[in-house]
mmCIF file of C-alpha atoms and ligand atoms in Angstrom:
data_model
loop_
_atom_site.group_PDB
_atom_site.id
_atom_site.type_symbol
_atom_site.label_atom_id
_atom_site.label_comp_id
_atom_site.label_asym_id
_atom_site.label_seq_id
_atom_site.Cartn_x
_atom_site.Cartn_y
_atom_site.Cartn_z
ATOM 1 C CA UNK A 366 37.935 53.873 30.851
ATOM 2 C CA UNK A 367 40.211 50.814 30.873
ATOM 3 C CA UNK A 368 40.348 48.894 34.016
ATOM 4 C CA UNK A 369 43.824 49.582 35.706
ATOM 5 C CA UNK A 370 45.600 46.254 36.198
ATOM 6 C CA UNK A 371 49.790 46.948 36.757
ATOM 7 C CA UNK A 372 50.745 49.885 38.855
ATOM 8 C CA UNK A 373 54.873 51.171 38.623
ATOM 9 C CA UNK A 374 56.264 52.968 40.831
ATOM 10 C CA UNK A 375 59.628 54.941 41.282
ATOM 11 C CA UNK A 376 61.177 56.954 43.949
ATOM 12 C CA UNK A 377 63.102 60.061 41.795
ATOM 13 C CA UNK A 378 65.639 62.852 42.950
ATOM 14 C CA UNK A 379 67.052 63.234 46.027
ATOM 15 C CA UNK A 380 66.259 60.441 48.672
ATOM 16 C CA UNK A 381 64.475 60.900 52.024
ATOM 17 C CA UNK A 382 63.896 59.403 55.117
ATOM 18 C CA UNK A 383 60.020 57.323 54.391
ATOM 19 C CA UNK A 384 60.601 57.246 50.201
ATOM 20 C CA UNK A 385 60.422 53.296 51.582
ATOM 21 C CA UNK A 386 57.459 53.286 53.329
ATOM 22 C CA UNK A 387 55.720 55.016 50.581
ATOM 23 C CA UNK A 388 57.154 52.405 48.214
ATOM 24 C CA UNK A 389 55.591 49.570 50.236
ATOM 25 C CA UNK A 390 52.317 51.269 50.524
ATOM 26 C CA UNK A 391 51.722 51.437 47.078
ATOM 27 C CA UNK A 392 53.299 48.017 46.666
ATOM 28 C CA UNK A 393 50.865 46.973 49.391
ATOM 29 C CA UNK A 394 47.815 48.507 48.535
ATOM 30 C CA UNK A 395 47.977 47.528 44.680
ATOM 31 C CA UNK A 396 48.411 43.863 46.146
ATOM 32 C CA UNK A 397 45.065 44.616 48.238
ATOM 33 C CA UNK A 398 43.491 46.017 45.370
ATOM 34 C CA UNK A 399 44.061 42.960 43.144
ATOM 35 C CA UNK A 400 46.662 44.674 40.795
ATOM 36 C CA UNK A 401 49.623 43.612 39.604
ATOM 37 C CA UNK A 402 52.828 46.029 41.584
ATOM 38 C CA UNK A 403 55.894 46.915 39.458
ATOM 39 C CA UNK A 404 59.537 48.321 40.911
ATOM 40 C CA UNK A 405 61.102 50.291 38.575
ATOM 41 C CA UNK A 406 65.135 51.034 39.892
ATOM 42 C CA UNK A 407 66.338 54.158 39.732
ATOM 43 C CA UNK A 408 64.308 56.637 39.009
ATOM 44 C CA UNK A 409 63.460 57.699 35.753
ATOM 45 C CA UNK A 410 66.975 55.803 34.129
ATOM 46 C CA UNK A 411 65.303 52.664 35.054
ATOM 47 C CA UNK A 412 62.035 53.557 32.683
ATOM 48 C CA UNK A 413 64.794 54.132 30.125
ATOM 49 C CA UNK A 414 67.273 51.477 30.814
ATOM 50 C CA UNK A 415 63.906 48.618 31.532
ATOM 51 C CA UNK A 416 64.991 48.234 35.086
ATOM 52 C CA UNK A 417 61.497 47.211 35.355
ATOM 53 C CA UNK A 418 60.937 44.126 37.900
ATOM 54 C CA UNK A 419 57.454 42.905 39.640
ATOM 55 C CA UNK A 420 57.376 42.856 42.803
ATOM 56 C CA UNK A 421 54.784 41.474 45.587
ATOM 57 C CA UNK A 422 53.696 42.433 49.123
ATOM 58 C CA UNK A 423 57.190 40.344 50.616
ATOM 59 C CA UNK A 424 59.116 42.345 48.256
ATOM 60 C CA UNK A 425 58.813 45.517 50.533
ATOM 61 C CA UNK A 426 59.045 43.645 53.717
ATOM 62 C CA UNK A 427 61.210 44.790 56.657
ATOM 63 C CA UNK A 428 61.733 48.445 54.829
ATOM 64 C CA UNK A 429 59.174 50.496 56.767
ATOM 65 C CA UNK A 430 61.539 51.600 58.739
ATOM 66 C CA UNK A 431 64.394 51.732 56.703
ATOM 67 C CA UNK A 432 65.869 55.668 54.975
ATOM 68 C CA UNK A 433 67.245 56.087 52.014
ATOM 69 C CA UNK A 434 65.324 53.972 49.324
ATOM 70 C CA UNK A 435 65.170 50.565 47.686
ATOM 71 C CA UNK A 436 64.577 50.754 44.583
ATOM 72 C CA UNK A 437 67.315 53.613 44.150
ATOM 73 C CA UNK A 438 66.956 56.991 42.815
ATOM 74 C CA UNK A 439 68.610 59.504 40.017
ATOM 75 C CA UNK A 440 67.949 62.645 38.826
ATOM 76 C CA UNK A 441 67.874 61.302 34.858
ATOM 77 C CA UNK A 442 68.966 63.484 32.127
ATOM 78 C CA UNK A 443 67.994 61.698 29.342
ATOM 79 C CA UNK A 444 64.422 62.020 30.582
ATOM 80 C CA UNK A 445 63.878 64.734 29.690
ATOM 81 C CA UNK A 446 64.759 64.027 26.508
ATOM 82 C CA UNK A 447 61.865 63.026 24.461
ATOM 83 C CA UNK A 448 64.022 60.238 23.020
ATOM 84 C CA UNK A 449 64.671 59.228 26.543
ATOM 85 C CA UNK A 450 60.587 59.451 27.470
ATOM 86 C CA UNK A 451 59.803 57.360 24.087
ATOM 87 C CA UNK A 452 62.430 54.493 25.094
ATOM 88 C CA UNK A 453 60.962 54.391 29.185
ATOM 89 C CA UNK A 454 57.070 54.491 27.373
ATOM 90 C CA UNK A 455 58.342 52.043 25.135
ATOM 91 C CA UNK A 456 59.777 49.950 28.167
ATOM 92 C CA UNK A 457 56.358 50.269 30.261
ATOM 93 C CA UNK A 458 54.206 49.636 27.090
ATOM 94 C CA UNK A 459 56.420 46.340 27.078
ATOM 95 C CA UNK A 460 55.764 45.531 30.719
ATOM 96 C CA UNK A 461 52.029 46.131 30.491
ATOM 97 C CA UNK A 462 51.877 48.279 33.342
ATOM 98 C CA UNK A 463 48.953 50.861 32.806
ATOM 99 C CA UNK A 464 49.710 53.453 36.022
ATOM 100 C CA UNK A 465 52.684 54.961 37.795
ATOM 101 C CA UNK A 466 53.744 56.911 41.133
ATOM 102 C CA UNK A 467 56.701 58.773 41.080
ATOM 103 C CA UNK A 468 58.029 59.217 44.560
ATOM 104 C CA UNK A 469 60.142 62.998 44.187
ATOM 105 C CA UNK A 470 60.554 66.605 44.965
ATOM 106 C CA UNK A 471 59.990 69.232 41.630
ATOM 107 C CA UNK A 472 62.371 67.975 38.609
ATOM 108 C CA UNK A 473 60.093 64.720 39.191
ATOM 109 C CA UNK A 474 56.365 66.217 39.004
ATOM 110 C CA UNK A 475 57.433 68.264 35.826
ATOM 111 C CA UNK A 476 59.071 64.877 34.330
ATOM 112 C CA UNK A 477 55.972 62.890 35.386
ATOM 113 C CA UNK A 478 53.488 65.532 34.197
ATOM 114 C CA UNK A 479 55.192 65.618 30.267
ATOM 115 C CA UNK A 480 55.336 61.877 30.823
ATOM 116 C CA UNK A 481 51.848 61.902 31.357
ATOM 117 C CA UNK A 482 51.162 64.463 28.630
ATOM 118 C CA UNK A 483 52.623 63.084 25.667
ATOM 119 C CA UNK A 484 52.523 59.313 26.343
ATOM 120 C CA UNK A 485 48.633 59.192 28.070
ATOM 121 C CA UNK A 486 50.169 57.273 30.769
ATOM 122 C CA UNK A 487 48.626 58.208 34.288
ATOM 123 C CA UNK A 488 50.779 59.260 36.095
ATOM 124 C CA UNK A 489 50.392 60.066 40.338
ATOM 125 C CA UNK A 490 53.161 62.008 42.831
ATOM 126 C CA UNK A 491 53.408 61.582 46.430
ATOM 127 C CA UNK A 492 55.789 64.108 47.528
ATOM 128 C CA UNK A 493 59.182 63.419 48.808
ATOM 129 C CA UNK A 494 62.422 65.802 49.778
ATOM 130 C CA UNK A 495 63.661 66.767 52.658
ATOM 131 C CA UNK A 496 63.287 70.229 51.347
ATOM 132 C CA UNK A 497 59.343 70.755 52.042
ATOM 133 C CA UNK A 498 59.844 73.088 49.202
ATOM 134 C CA UNK A 499 56.814 71.370 47.487
ATOM 135 C CA UNK A 500 53.903 73.754 46.366
ATOM 136 C CA UNK A 501 50.324 72.510 47.722
ATOM 137 C CA UNK A 502 51.191 69.980 50.696
ATOM 138 C CA UNK A 503 51.763 71.140 54.345
ATOM 139 C CA UNK A 504 54.592 68.017 54.639
ATOM 140 C CA UNK A 505 57.104 66.150 52.050
ATOM 141 C CA UNK A 506 58.244 63.151 53.177
ATOM 142 C CA UNK A 507 61.465 62.932 55.224
ATOM 143 C CA UNK A 508 61.063 66.433 55.930
ATOM 144 C CA UNK A 509 60.337 65.128 60.025
ATOM 145 C CA UNK A 510 62.538 62.552 60.229
ATOM 146 C CA UNK A 511 65.504 65.825 58.262
ATOM 147 C CA UNK A 512 64.500 68.503 60.412
ATOM 148 C CA UNK A 513 65.090 66.204 64.036
ATOM 149 C CA UNK A 514 68.233 65.308 63.196
ATOM 150 C CA UNK A 515 69.304 68.569 62.328
ATOM 151 C CA UNK A 516 67.948 69.854 65.775
ATOM 152 C CA UNK A 517 69.773 66.347 67.228
ATOM 153 C CA UNK A 518 73.433 68.016 65.988
ATOM 154 C CA UNK A 519 72.618 71.553 67.117
ATOM 155 C CA UNK A 520 72.168 70.450 70.744
ATOM 156 C CA UNK A 521 75.283 68.065 70.398
ATOM 157 C CA UNK A 522 77.151 71.572 69.019
ATOM 158 C CA UNK A 523 75.477 73.335 71.489
ATOM 159 C CA UNK A 524 77.385 71.622 74.164
ATOM 160 C CA UNK A 525 80.289 72.281 72.407
ATOM 161 C CA UNK A 526 79.723 75.782 71.558
ATOM 162 C CA UNK A 527 78.565 76.710 75.327
ATOM 163 C CA UNK A 528 81.826 75.291 76.853
ATOM 164 C CA UNK A 529 84.135 76.902 75.071
ATOM 165 C CA UNK A 530 82.027 80.580 74.205
ATOM 166 C CA UNK A 531 82.822 80.322 70.673
ATOM 167 C CA UNK A 532 79.788 81.222 67.966
ATOM 168 C CA UNK A 533 78.854 78.678 65.188
ATOM 169 C CA UNK A 534 77.492 78.737 62.064
ATOM 170 C CA UNK A 535 75.691 75.483 61.226
ATOM 171 C CA UNK A 536 74.884 74.940 57.405
ATOM 172 C CA UNK A 537 71.681 73.276 57.047
ATOM 173 C CA UNK A 538 70.510 71.583 53.594
ATOM 174 C CA UNK A 539 68.053 74.102 51.420
ATOM 175 C CA UNK A 540 69.045 74.929 48.160
ATOM 176 C CA UNK A 541 65.645 77.220 47.839
ATOM 177 C CA UNK A 542 63.933 76.670 50.783
ATOM 178 C CA UNK A 543 64.431 77.704 54.861
ATOM 179 C CA UNK A 544 61.586 75.076 56.077
ATOM 180 C CA UNK A 545 64.865 72.686 57.641
ATOM 181 C CA UNK A 546 66.679 75.741 59.114
ATOM 182 C CA UNK A 547 63.754 77.937 60.299
ATOM 183 C CA UNK A 548 62.162 74.475 62.281
ATOM 184 C CA UNK A 549 65.390 73.312 63.731
ATOM 185 C CA UNK A 550 66.608 76.811 64.352
ATOM 186 C CA UNK A 551 63.799 77.209 66.463
ATOM 187 C CA UNK A 552 63.476 73.766 68.239
ATOM 188 C CA UNK A 553 67.288 74.112 68.696
ATOM 189 C CA UNK A 554 66.961 77.127 70.653
ATOM 190 C CA UNK A 555 69.226 79.039 67.670
ATOM 191 C CA UNK A 556 70.519 82.902 67.521
ATOM 192 C CA UNK A 557 69.751 83.706 64.052
ATOM 193 C CA UNK A 558 68.098 81.785 61.234
ATOM 194 C CA UNK A 559 69.495 82.941 57.642
ATOM 195 C CA UNK A 560 67.210 81.635 55.061
ATOM 196 C CA UNK A 561 67.283 81.781 50.957
ATOM 197 C CA UNK A 562 63.667 83.431 50.856
ATOM 198 C CA UNK A 563 64.709 86.861 52.582
ATOM 199 C CA UNK A 564 68.251 88.611 52.929
ATOM 200 C CA UNK A 565 68.203 90.172 55.923
ATOM 201 C CA UNK A 566 71.947 91.466 55.028
ATOM 202 C CA UNK A 567 75.307 90.311 57.496
ATOM 203 C CA UNK A 568 74.649 93.900 59.755
ATOM 204 C CA UNK A 569 71.687 92.800 60.874
ATOM 205 C CA UNK A 570 73.381 89.884 62.055
ATOM 206 C CA UNK A 571 76.181 91.413 63.317
ATOM 207 C CA UNK A 572 73.589 93.993 65.183
ATOM 208 C CA UNK A 573 72.371 91.119 66.472
ATOM 209 C CA UNK A 574 75.372 89.623 67.944
ATOM 210 C CA UNK A 575 76.336 92.548 69.449
ATOM 211 C CA UNK A 576 73.441 92.683 71.330
ATOM 212 C CA UNK A 577 73.569 89.320 72.861
ATOM 213 C CA UNK A 578 76.847 89.613 73.764
ATOM 214 C CA UNK A 579 75.642 93.022 75.913
ATOM 215 C CA UNK A 580 72.371 90.965 77.283
ATOM 216 C CA UNK A 581 75.141 88.737 78.684
ATOM 217 C CA UNK A 582 75.007 85.497 75.818
ATOM 218 C CA UNK A 583 78.796 83.941 75.870
ATOM 219 C CA UNK A 584 78.106 81.406 73.239
ATOM 220 C CA UNK A 585 75.879 81.290 70.246
ATOM 221 C CA UNK A 586 74.402 79.150 66.988
ATOM 222 C CA UNK A 587 73.538 81.204 63.926
ATOM 223 C CA UNK A 588 71.654 78.308 61.404
ATOM 224 C CA UNK A 589 72.011 79.166 58.287
ATOM 225 C CA UNK A 590 70.519 77.639 54.892
ATOM 226 C CA UNK A 591 72.633 76.431 51.890
ATOM 227 C CA UNK A 592 70.607 78.649 49.650
ATOM 228 C CA UNK A 593 70.884 81.449 51.934
ATOM 229 C CA UNK A 594 71.860 84.792 50.038
ATOM 230 C CA UNK A 595 74.784 86.061 52.177
ATOM 231 C CA UNK A 596 76.824 83.445 50.545
ATOM 232 C CA UNK A 597 76.433 79.891 52.911
ATOM 233 C CA UNK A 598 78.191 79.467 56.060
ATOM 234 C CA UNK A 599 82.147 79.320 55.558
ATOM 235 C CA UNK A 600 81.467 82.967 53.916
ATOM 236 C CA UNK A 601 79.166 84.530 56.509
ATOM 237 C CA UNK A 602 81.402 83.335 58.578
ATOM 238 C CA UNK A 603 84.195 85.607 57.023
ATOM 239 C CA UNK A 604 82.576 88.284 57.156
ATOM 240 C CA UNK A 605 81.266 88.301 60.385
ATOM 241 C CA UNK A 606 84.660 87.752 61.708
ATOM 242 C CA UNK A 607 86.565 90.115 59.982
ATOM 243 C CA UNK A 608 83.670 92.586 62.162
ATOM 244 C CA UNK A 609 83.702 90.931 65.260
ATOM 245 C CA UNK A 610 87.703 89.695 65.489
ATOM 246 C CA UNK A 611 86.900 89.101 69.292
ATOM 247 C CA UNK A 612 84.771 86.322 68.642
ATOM 248 C CA UNK A 613 86.101 82.730 68.158
ATOM 249 C CA UNK A 614 84.043 81.414 65.402
ATOM 250 C CA UNK A 615 83.551 77.932 64.052
ATOM 251 C CA UNK A 616 81.552 76.806 60.933
ATOM 252 C CA UNK A 617 79.709 72.965 60.964
ATOM 253 C CA UNK A 618 78.580 71.956 57.797
ATOM 254 C CA UNK A 619 75.428 69.293 58.179
ATOM 255 C CA UNK A 620 75.549 68.328 54.882
ATOM 256 C CA UNK A 621 74.226 64.420 53.385
ATOM 257 C CA UNK A 622 73.617 63.092 56.939
ATOM 258 C CA UNK A 623 70.339 64.735 56.852
ATOM 259 C CA UNK A 624 69.118 62.647 54.372
ATOM 260 C CA UNK A 625 69.831 59.789 56.148
ATOM 261 C CA UNK A 626 68.712 57.984 59.029
ATOM 262 C CA UNK A 627 65.173 56.181 60.079
ATOM 263 C CA UNK A 628 62.272 57.960 59.397
ATOM 264 C CA UNK A 629 59.866 59.571 62.202
ATOM 265 C CA UNK A 630 56.907 58.125 63.259
ATOM 266 C CA UNK A 631 55.444 61.144 61.375
ATOM 267 C CA UNK A 632 57.435 60.421 57.920
ATOM 268 C CA UNK A 633 56.227 56.788 58.274
ATOM 269 C CA UNK A 634 52.411 57.379 58.865
ATOM 270 C CA UNK A 635 52.586 60.488 55.971
ATOM 271 C CA UNK A 636 54.147 58.074 53.655
ATOM 272 C CA UNK A 637 51.687 54.661 54.488
ATOM 273 C CA UNK A 638 48.678 57.124 53.824
ATOM 274 C CA UNK A 639 49.893 58.924 50.626
ATOM 275 C CA UNK A 640 51.029 55.654 49.292
ATOM 276 C CA UNK A 641 47.783 54.212 49.742
ATOM 277 C CA UNK A 642 45.633 57.377 48.410
ATOM 278 C CA UNK A 643 48.106 56.965 45.393
ATOM 279 C CA UNK A 644 46.629 54.004 44.476
ATOM 280 C CA UNK A 645 43.438 55.055 45.095
ATOM 281 C CA UNK A 646 43.329 57.940 42.781
ATOM 282 C CA UNK A 647 44.901 55.699 39.998
ATOM 283 C CA UNK A 648 42.582 53.253 40.320
ATOM 284 C CA UNK A 649 39.154 55.704 40.578
ATOM 285 C CA UNK A 650 40.729 56.975 37.460
ATOM 286 C CA UNK A 651 42.245 60.405 38.701
ATOM 287 C CA UNK A 652 45.935 60.999 37.362
ATOM 288 C CA UNK A 653 48.188 64.144 36.767
ATOM 289 C CA UNK A 654 48.177 64.975 40.122
ATOM 290 C CA UNK A 655 50.283 64.991 43.537
ATOM 291 C CA UNK A 656 48.557 63.574 46.547
ATOM 292 C CA UNK A 657 49.405 66.367 49.124
ATOM 293 C CA UNK A 658 48.565 66.808 52.838
ATOM 294 C CA UNK A 659 46.887 70.306 53.914
ATOM 295 C CA UNK A 660 45.101 70.743 57.924
ATOM 296 C CA UNK A 661 45.866 66.534 58.614
ATOM 297 C CA UNK A 662 43.618 66.233 55.423
ATOM 298 C CA UNK A 663 44.999 64.385 52.250
ATOM 299 C CA UNK A 664 44.690 66.089 49.236
ATOM 300 C CA UNK A 665 45.181 66.004 45.554
ATOM 301 C CA UNK A 666 47.254 69.316 43.446
ATOM 302 C CA UNK A 667 47.252 68.867 39.710
ATOM 303 C CA UNK A 668 50.979 68.111 39.178
ATOM 304 C CA UNK A 669 51.050 71.567 37.273
ATOM 305 C CA UNK A 670 50.151 73.919 39.969
ATOM 306 C CA UNK A 671 52.224 71.650 42.150
ATOM 307 C CA UNK A 672 55.818 72.216 39.543
ATOM 308 C CA UNK A 673 54.617 76.197 38.989
ATOM 309 C CA UNK A 674 54.738 77.680 42.632
ATOM 310 C CA UNK A 675 57.266 77.583 46.080
ATOM 311 C CA UNK A 676 55.458 77.493 49.271
ATOM 312 C CA UNK A 677 56.166 80.452 51.130
ATOM 313 C CA UNK A 678 58.612 80.246 54.348
ATOM 314 C CA UNK A 679 56.019 80.876 56.968
ATOM 315 C CA UNK A 680 56.462 84.012 57.720
ATOM 316 C CA UNK A 681 55.228 83.761 61.000
ATOM 317 C CA UNK A 682 57.646 80.722 62.635
ATOM 318 C CA UNK A 683 60.768 83.965 61.435
ATOM 319 C CA UNK A 684 58.465 86.044 63.857
ATOM 320 C CA UNK A 685 58.985 83.911 66.622
ATOM 321 C CA UNK A 686 62.245 82.912 66.435
ATOM 322 C CA UNK A 687 63.274 86.577 66.613
ATOM 323 C CA UNK A 688 61.496 86.672 69.807
ATOM 324 C CA UNK A 689 62.086 83.674 71.295
ATOM 325 C CA UNK A 690 66.116 84.510 70.569
ATOM 326 C CA UNK A 691 66.817 87.886 72.727
HETATM 327 O O1 F6P B 417 66.676 66.391 48.502
HETATM 328 C C1 F6P B 417 67.212 68.386 48.384
HETATM 329 C C2 F6P B 417 68.643 68.321 48.762
HETATM 330 O O2 F6P B 417 69.000 67.610 49.843
HETATM 331 C C3 F6P B 417 68.777 69.777 48.505
HETATM 332 O O3 F6P B 417 68.355 70.343 50.084
HETATM 333 C C4 F6P B 417 70.213 69.740 48.030
HETATM 334 O O4 F6P B 417 70.401 70.480 47.869
HETATM 335 C C5 F6P B 417 70.662 68.993 47.674
HETATM 336 O O5 F6P B 417 69.137 68.024 48.223
HETATM 337 C C6 F6P B 417 71.768 67.569 47.359
HETATM 338 O O6 F6P B 417 71.626 67.019 46.947
HETATM 339 P P1 F6P B 417 73.083 66.365 46.562
HETATM 340 O O7 F6P B 417 74.175 66.220 46.828
HETATM 341 O O8 F6P B 417 72.526 64.585 45.809
HETATM 342 O O9 F6P B 417 72.711 66.859 44.740
#
């Protein structure tokens, strides 16, 4: 096995708080092990456009606490083509880079998996997405921060909802997954939580709202995942209004604030651990894996496995939510 001398790192897909801490860890672990780190800007587009630059331990100073990604990110259409990946390979070869750390989600790992198979460049993935929807890891980098951001927002909305006796539908991110919704819903004391993983229908929600009113609740917060099967918060609000015209209903879509902000301690530590481990995996000759965390311990999961399956929502959390919201 040839000695790996130069390691590239990129961030890809939607940004998430803690990505910078992961970049920092990859760069510093590379330097620690006497290897040369390279920062690749704008995800896979940067590989194709040759935005590949040598970095050092000081290049990543003062970023551990910052949201977003200093490397910038992109969802690259060109990298989905063979020609795009060929260009990327040629640029990597010209720079002499012999290992790649890809920080991103599902789509990014699909790209890394194909790229390694086609061109033999060893790739290791680090899960970075606020959605927590990657199979093989209990947590993705950015999820904890995003949930805390949502809980802060829900707490604030609760103030005004209860002052006006209103029913609020609060839409949170999660195109295909309800992890943010269910965790923020429980922590924020939501009346109901709607997630993409199960379609309980509007009628059940109406019943639950009526029951709550009878039980003495004067205001309610309902958390809705953007990917919920009933069609999102605005549609849901309309449907409920038509059946409960006496309710004063408001909608709040939290949107991209959920992707920003300083990462929590949890995301910074997770990112640091995963970043160091990714470099150590590459140096040990392991590749085509994602670094995950299971029961507090870091694990390696084949990229092909990570991208093939979707982790289910924690059904027990949904049950807890139902019990504590009566
Ligand atoms: O990062 C994943 C995610 O947050 C999804 O929940 C959401 O649907 C999507 O990103 C939106 O991303 P963008 O606005 O960048 O397309």
